[in-house]
Every structure is written in C-alpha cells, then in structure tokens.
CSV table of C-alpha atoms and ligand atoms in Angstrom, one decimal:
chain,number,residue,atom,x,y,z
A,212,MET,CA,230.3,226.1,-0.8
A,213,LYS,CA,233.4,224.2,-1.8
A,214,PHE,CA,232.5,221.6,0.7
A,215,LEU,CA,229.0,221.2,-0.8
A,216,ILE,CA,230.5,220.8,-4.3
A,217,LEU,CA,232.9,218.1,-3.0
A,218,LEU,CA,230.0,216.4,-1.2
A,219,PHE,CA,228.0,216.4,-4.5
A,220,LEU,CA,230.9,215.0,-6.5
A,221,LEU,CA,231.5,212.3,-3.9
A,222,THR,CA,227.9,211.3,-4.0
A,223,GLN,CA,227.9,211.1,-7.8
A,224,MET,CA,231.0,209.0,-7.6
A,225,ALA,CA,229.4,206.6,-5.1
A,226,LEU,CA,226.3,206.3,-7.2
A,227,ALA,CA,228.4,205.5,-10.3
A,228,GLN,CA,230.3,202.9,-8.3
A,229,ASP,CA,227.0,201.3,-7.1
A,230,PHE,CA,225.8,201.1,-10.7
A,231,LYS,CA,229.1,199.6,-11.9
A,232,GLN,CA,228.8,196.9,-9.3
A,233,GLU,CA,225.1,196.1,-9.9
A,234,ALA,CA,224.7,196.4,-13.7
A,235,PRO,CA,226.8,193.3,-14.5
A,236,LYS,CA,224.6,191.4,-12.1
A,237,VAL,CA,221.4,192.5,-13.9
A,238,ALA,CA,222.9,191.2,-17.2
A,239,GLU,CA,223.9,188.0,-15.5
A,240,SER,CA,220.4,187.5,-14.2
A,241,LEU,CA,218.9,188.0,-17.7
A,242,LYS,CA,221.4,185.6,-19.2
A,243,LYS,CA,220.9,183.0,-16.5
A,244,ASN,CA,217.1,183.1,-16.7
A,245,LEU,CA,217.2,183.0,-20.5
A,246,MET,CA,219.9,180.4,-21.2
A,247,GLY,CA,218.8,177.9,-18.6
A,248,ASN,CA,215.1,178.0,-19.6
A,249,LEU,CA,215.9,178.0,-23.3
A,250,GLN,CA,218.1,174.9,-22.9
A,251,ARG,CA,215.2,173.1,-21.1
A,252,GLU,CA,212.7,174.3,-23.7
A,253,LEU,CA,214.8,173.0,-26.6
A,254,LYS,CA,215.3,169.7,-25.0
A,255,GLU,CA,211.7,169.2,-23.9
A,256,ASN,CA,209.7,170.8,-26.7
A,257,GLY,CA,212.1,171.1,-29.7
A,258,THR,CA,213.4,174.0,-31.7
A,259,LEU,CA,210.1,175.0,-33.4
A,260,LYS,CA,208.2,175.5,-30.1
A,261,ALA,CA,211.3,177.2,-28.6
A,262,ILE,CA,210.9,180.0,-31.2
A,263,ASP,CA,207.7,181.0,-29.3
A,264,PHE,CA,209.6,180.8,-26.1
A,265,CYS,CA,212.3,183.2,-27.5
A,266,HIS,CA,209.6,185.7,-28.3
A,267,THR,CA,207.1,185.6,-25.4
A,268,GLU,CA,209.2,184.3,-22.5
A,269,VAL,CA,211.9,186.8,-23.0
A,270,THR,CA,209.4,189.5,-21.9
A,271,LYS,CA,208.4,187.5,-18.9
A,272,LEU,CA,211.9,186.7,-17.9
A,273,GLY,CA,212.7,190.4,-18.2
A,274,SER,CA,209.9,191.2,-15.7
A,275,LYS,CA,211.5,188.6,-13.3
A,276,THR,CA,214.8,190.4,-13.5
A,277,ASN,CA,213.0,193.7,-13.1
A,278,GLN,CA,211.4,192.5,-9.9
A,279,GLU,CA,214.7,191.1,-8.6
A,280,PHE,CA,216.3,194.5,-9.0
A,281,LYS,CA,213.2,196.5,-7.8
A,282,GLY,CA,212.6,198.1,-11.2
A,283,LYS,CA,215.7,200.3,-11.0
A,284,TYR,CA,217.0,199.4,-14.4
A,285,GLN,CA,216.1,199.5,-18.1
A,286,PHE,CA,217.7,196.8,-20.3
A,287,GLY,CA,217.5,195.3,-23.7
A,288,ARG,CA,219.2,193.3,-26.4
A,289,THR,CA,220.3,194.5,-29.8
A,290,SER,CA,222.5,193.5,-32.7
A,291,HIS,CA,224.1,194.4,-36.0
A,292,LYS,CA,221.9,191.7,-37.5
A,293,ILE,CA,218.5,191.8,-35.8
A,294,ARG,CA,215.6,189.4,-36.0
A,295,ASN,CA,212.9,191.4,-34.3
A,296,SER,CA,212.8,195.0,-35.4
A,297,LYS,CA,211.8,195.9,-31.8
A,298,ASN,CA,215.5,195.3,-31.0
A,299,GLU,CA,216.7,197.8,-33.5
A,300,PRO,CA,219.9,199.5,-32.2
A,301,GLN,CA,219.7,203.0,-30.8
A,302,ASP,CA,222.2,205.5,-32.3
A,303,TRP,CA,224.6,205.6,-29.4
A,304,ILE,CA,225.3,201.9,-29.7
A,305,LEU,CA,226.0,201.9,-33.5
A,306,PRO,CA,229.8,202.6,-33.2
A,307,TYR,CA,230.2,199.7,-30.8
A,308,LEU,CA,228.3,197.3,-33.0
A,309,GLU,CA,230.5,198.4,-35.9
A,310,LYS,CA,233.6,197.8,-33.7
A,311,PHE,CA,232.4,194.4,-32.5
A,312,GLN,CA,230.7,192.9,-35.6
A,313,ASN,CA,233.7,191.0,-36.9
A,314,LYS,CA,235.1,190.0,-33.5
A,315,LYS,CA,235.3,186.5,-32.2
A,316,GLN,CA,234.8,185.6,-28.5
A,317,THR,CA,238.5,184.8,-28.1
A,318,ASP,CA,239.7,188.2,-29.6
A,319,GLU,CA,241.4,190.9,-27.5
A,320,GLY,CA,239.4,194.0,-26.6
A,321,THR,CA,236.0,192.3,-26.4
A,322,ALA,CA,235.3,192.8,-22.7
A,323,SER,CA,232.1,194.4,-21.3
A,324,PHE,CA,232.3,198.2,-21.0
A,325,TYR,CA,230.5,201.3,-19.9
A,326,HIS,CA,229.1,204.0,-22.3
A,327,LYS,CA,228.7,207.5,-20.9
A,328,THR,CA,225.8,209.4,-22.5
A,329,LYS,CA,226.0,213.2,-23.3
A,330,GLN,CA,223.9,213.7,-20.1
A,331,GLY,CA,226.6,211.9,-18.1
A,332,GLU,CA,224.6,208.7,-17.5
A,333,LEU,CA,226.3,205.4,-17.6
A,334,ILE,CA,225.1,202.4,-19.6
A,335,TYR,CA,226.6,199.0,-19.1
A,336,VAL,CA,227.2,197.0,-22.3
A,337,GLU,CA,228.0,193.3,-22.5
A,338,PRO,CA,228.7,191.4,-25.7
A,339,LEU,CA,226.8,188.2,-26.4
A,340,TRP,CA,228.6,185.4,-28.3
A,341,THR,CA,227.1,182.6,-30.4
A,342,ALA,CA,227.1,179.3,-28.5
A,343,PRO,CA,226.5,175.9,-30.1
A,344,MET,CA,222.8,175.8,-29.0
A,345,CYS,CA,222.2,179.2,-30.7
A,346,LEU,CA,222.9,177.7,-34.1
A,347,GLN,CA,219.5,175.9,-34.3
A,348,CYS,CA,217.9,179.3,-34.9
A,349,HIS,CA,220.8,181.6,-35.7
A,350,GLY,CA,223.3,179.4,-37.6
A,351,ASP,CA,223.9,178.6,-41.3
A,352,ASN,CA,222.3,175.2,-41.3
A,353,ILE,CA,218.9,175.9,-39.8
A,354,SER,CA,216.4,173.0,-40.4
A,355,LYS,CA,213.8,173.7,-43.1
A,356,ASN,CA,210.7,173.8,-40.9
A,357,VAL,CA,212.5,176.2,-38.4
A,358,LYS,CA,213.6,178.4,-41.3
A,359,THR,CA,210.0,178.6,-42.7
A,360,GLU,CA,208.6,179.5,-39.3
A,361,LEU,CA,211.2,182.2,-38.7
A,362,LEU,CA,210.6,183.7,-42.1
A,363,LYS,CA,206.8,183.7,-41.4
A,364,ARG,CA,207.2,185.6,-38.1
A,365,TYR,CA,210.2,187.7,-39.1
A,366,PRO,CA,210.2,188.5,-42.8
A,367,THR,CA,213.2,190.8,-42.5
A,368,ASP,CA,215.2,188.4,-40.3
A,369,LYS,CA,218.9,189.1,-40.5
A,370,ALA,CA,220.0,187.0,-37.5
A,371,GLN,CA,221.1,183.9,-39.4
A,372,ASN,CA,224.5,182.5,-40.6
A,373,PHE,CA,226.3,182.9,-37.3
A,374,LYS,CA,229.0,180.5,-36.3
A,375,VAL,CA,230.1,179.4,-32.8
A,376,GLY,CA,232.2,182.2,-31.2
A,377,ASP,CA,230.8,184.9,-33.5
A,378,PHE,CA,229.7,188.2,-32.0
A,379,ARG,CA,225.9,188.0,-31.8
A,380,GLY,CA,224.9,191.3,-30.2
A,381,PHE,CA,224.8,193.2,-26.9
A,382,ILE,CA,222.9,193.3,-23.7
A,383,TRP,CA,222.7,196.8,-22.3
A,384,VAL,CA,221.7,198.0,-18.9
A,385,LYS,CA,220.8,201.5,-17.8
A,386,GLU,CA,219.5,203.2,-14.7
A,387,LYS,CA,215.9,204.4,-15.1
B,92,HEC,C1,214.6,178.3,-30.7
B,92,HEC,C2,215.2,179.3,-31.5
B,92,HEC,C3,216.3,180.2,-30.9
B,92,HEC,C4,217.5,179.8,-30.2
B,92,HEC,C5,218.0,178.4,-29.9
B,92,HEC,C6,218.2,181.1,-29.9
B,92,HEC,N1,217.5,182.2,-30.4
B,92,HEC,FE1,218.0,184.1,-30.3
B,92,HEC,N2,216.2,184.7,-31.1
B,92,HEC,C7,215.2,183.8,-31.5
B,92,HEC,C8,214.0,184.6,-31.8
B,92,HEC,C9,212.7,184.0,-32.3
B,92,HEC,C10,214.3,185.9,-31.6
B,92,HEC,C11,213.4,187.1,-31.7
B,92,HEC,C12,212.8,187.4,-30.4
B,92,HEC,C13,211.7,188.4,-30.4
B,92,HEC,O1,210.8,188.3,-31.2
B,92,HEC,O2,211.7,189.2,-29.4
B,92,HEC,C14,215.7,185.9,-31.1
B,92,HEC,C15,216.4,187.1,-30.7
B,92,HEC,C16,217.7,187.1,-30.3
B,92,HEC,C17,218.4,188.4,-29.9
B,92,HEC,C18,217.8,189.8,-29.9
B,92,HEC,C19,218.2,190.6,-31.1
B,92,HEC,C20,217.4,190.2,-32.4
B,92,HEC,O3,218.1,189.7,-33.3
B,92,HEC,O4,216.2,190.5,-32.4
B,92,HEC,C21,219.6,188.0,-29.5
B,92,HEC,C22,220.8,188.9,-29.1
B,92,HEC,C23,219.7,186.5,-29.6
B,92,HEC,N3,218.5,186.1,-30.1
B,92,HEC,C24,220.8,185.8,-29.2
B,92,HEC,C25,220.8,184.4,-29.1
B,92,HEC,C26,221.8,183.7,-28.5
B,92,HEC,C27,223.2,184.3,-28.0
B,92,HEC,C28,221.4,182.4,-28.5
B,92,HEC,C29,222.2,181.2,-27.9
B,92,HEC,C30,222.5,181.2,-26.6
B,92,HEC,C31,220.1,182.3,-29.1
B,92,HEC,N4,219.7,183.6,-29.4
B,92,HEC,C32,219.4,181.2,-29.3
B,92,HEC,C33,215.3,182.4,-31.6
B,92,HEC,C34,216.3,181.7,-31.0
C-alpha cells in the first residue's frame, strides 16, 4: 500500500513537472503568433484595420496554438483594465492583478508564476507588458479615428492610457 501511495505521488510530481516545462512554451507560442502577425498587420494595413485583427485573428491564432499542443491546454488573456468583457478576470486571478497593476516591467518580483487551485491544479501565469507598438491602441495618445472605432466596438473599454513598460495584463495557461 505504501508503495502504491509513493508511486501515485511520484506520478503526480512527474505530471506537474511536465506541465511546468510545457506551459511557458504554450504562452510563448501565443505571443509569438500574435506579436509577429500584429506587427505585420500594423505595417501593411494600418492601425484601424489591425483592430479587426486583434479581435478575430486572436481566436484563430489560439486554435493554431491549440493544435500545436494537441488540445491539451486551456488559455486566455485578462487584465485589470479590460477592453473586451469576454476577457473579464476570474476570481482566482484578482489578487495577482491587484499585486501587479502598478508594477513596471523592470520592477522586482514580476516574473511568471504558478497558481495552485483549491483542487490542486496548476495554472501558469505570465505577465504582459506594454511595448511601444501597443500604444497605438492602448496608449494615452490614440489617434482620433482609432479612438472612435474602439469606442464603437467596445463602449466600456478601459484598456487605454498605458505607457511603455506598464503592466498590461496576464496570459494564463491551464491543463484541460
Ligand atoms: C491595432 C490595435 C491594437 C494593438 C496595436 C494592440 N492591441 Fe491589444 N487589444 C486590441 C483590441 C481590439 C482588443 C480586444 C480584443 C477582442 O475583442 O477580443 C485587445 C485586447 C488586448 C488584451 C486582452 C484583454 C482585454 O483588454 O480585453 C491584451 C492583454 C492586450 N490587448 C495586450 C496588448 C499588448 C501587450 C499589445 C502590444 C504588444 C497590444 N495589445 C497591441 C487592440 C490592439
């Protein structure tokens, strides 16, 4: 019996270890797909068109990452200041948003981390920081036509007035 318990514990530890190795790769894949394509879209079609991209393409790029990791994970983006209410934070992440909301990218204690749920599941959480290219749609000097379009699509938009290096939100990754 003791042997079985030990075996069970070792298996659990090995599974947690696998997740810890793979979850950052899932976040990396999402960021790489998104940033690279967004940069190209901004350059080729301009900010206004890229708003569409940020809405529709994100779902498609998510499916691409999903395929890459054989549908093993659930993931999403959230923030203390959200644009799309679909990205509303879940309760478990609220204390972390509170802790990070005034942080800058260069501050101490801003590394990615794992949250353990009451059921003992692990969730990988990675902070997202505001880069110069994000300002076109999330900064404090958004051009008038972009602002109008954002307001039309997201009447309750709070995701503005960010500065370079500001905490913008989290990507989270969880096993299904
Ligand atoms: C072309 C405009 C545009 C640019 C540039 C842009 N975003 Fe966004 N962002 C949006 C839109 C539009 C949404 C809402 C997406 C949706 O409807 O699902 C959004 C949503 C988000 C969200 C999800 C949380 C929320 O507020 O709904 C995060 C996080 C985010 N953006 C971070 C960034 C970061 C970091 C950058 C720079 C690397 C960036 N964005 C660049 C337009 C943009």
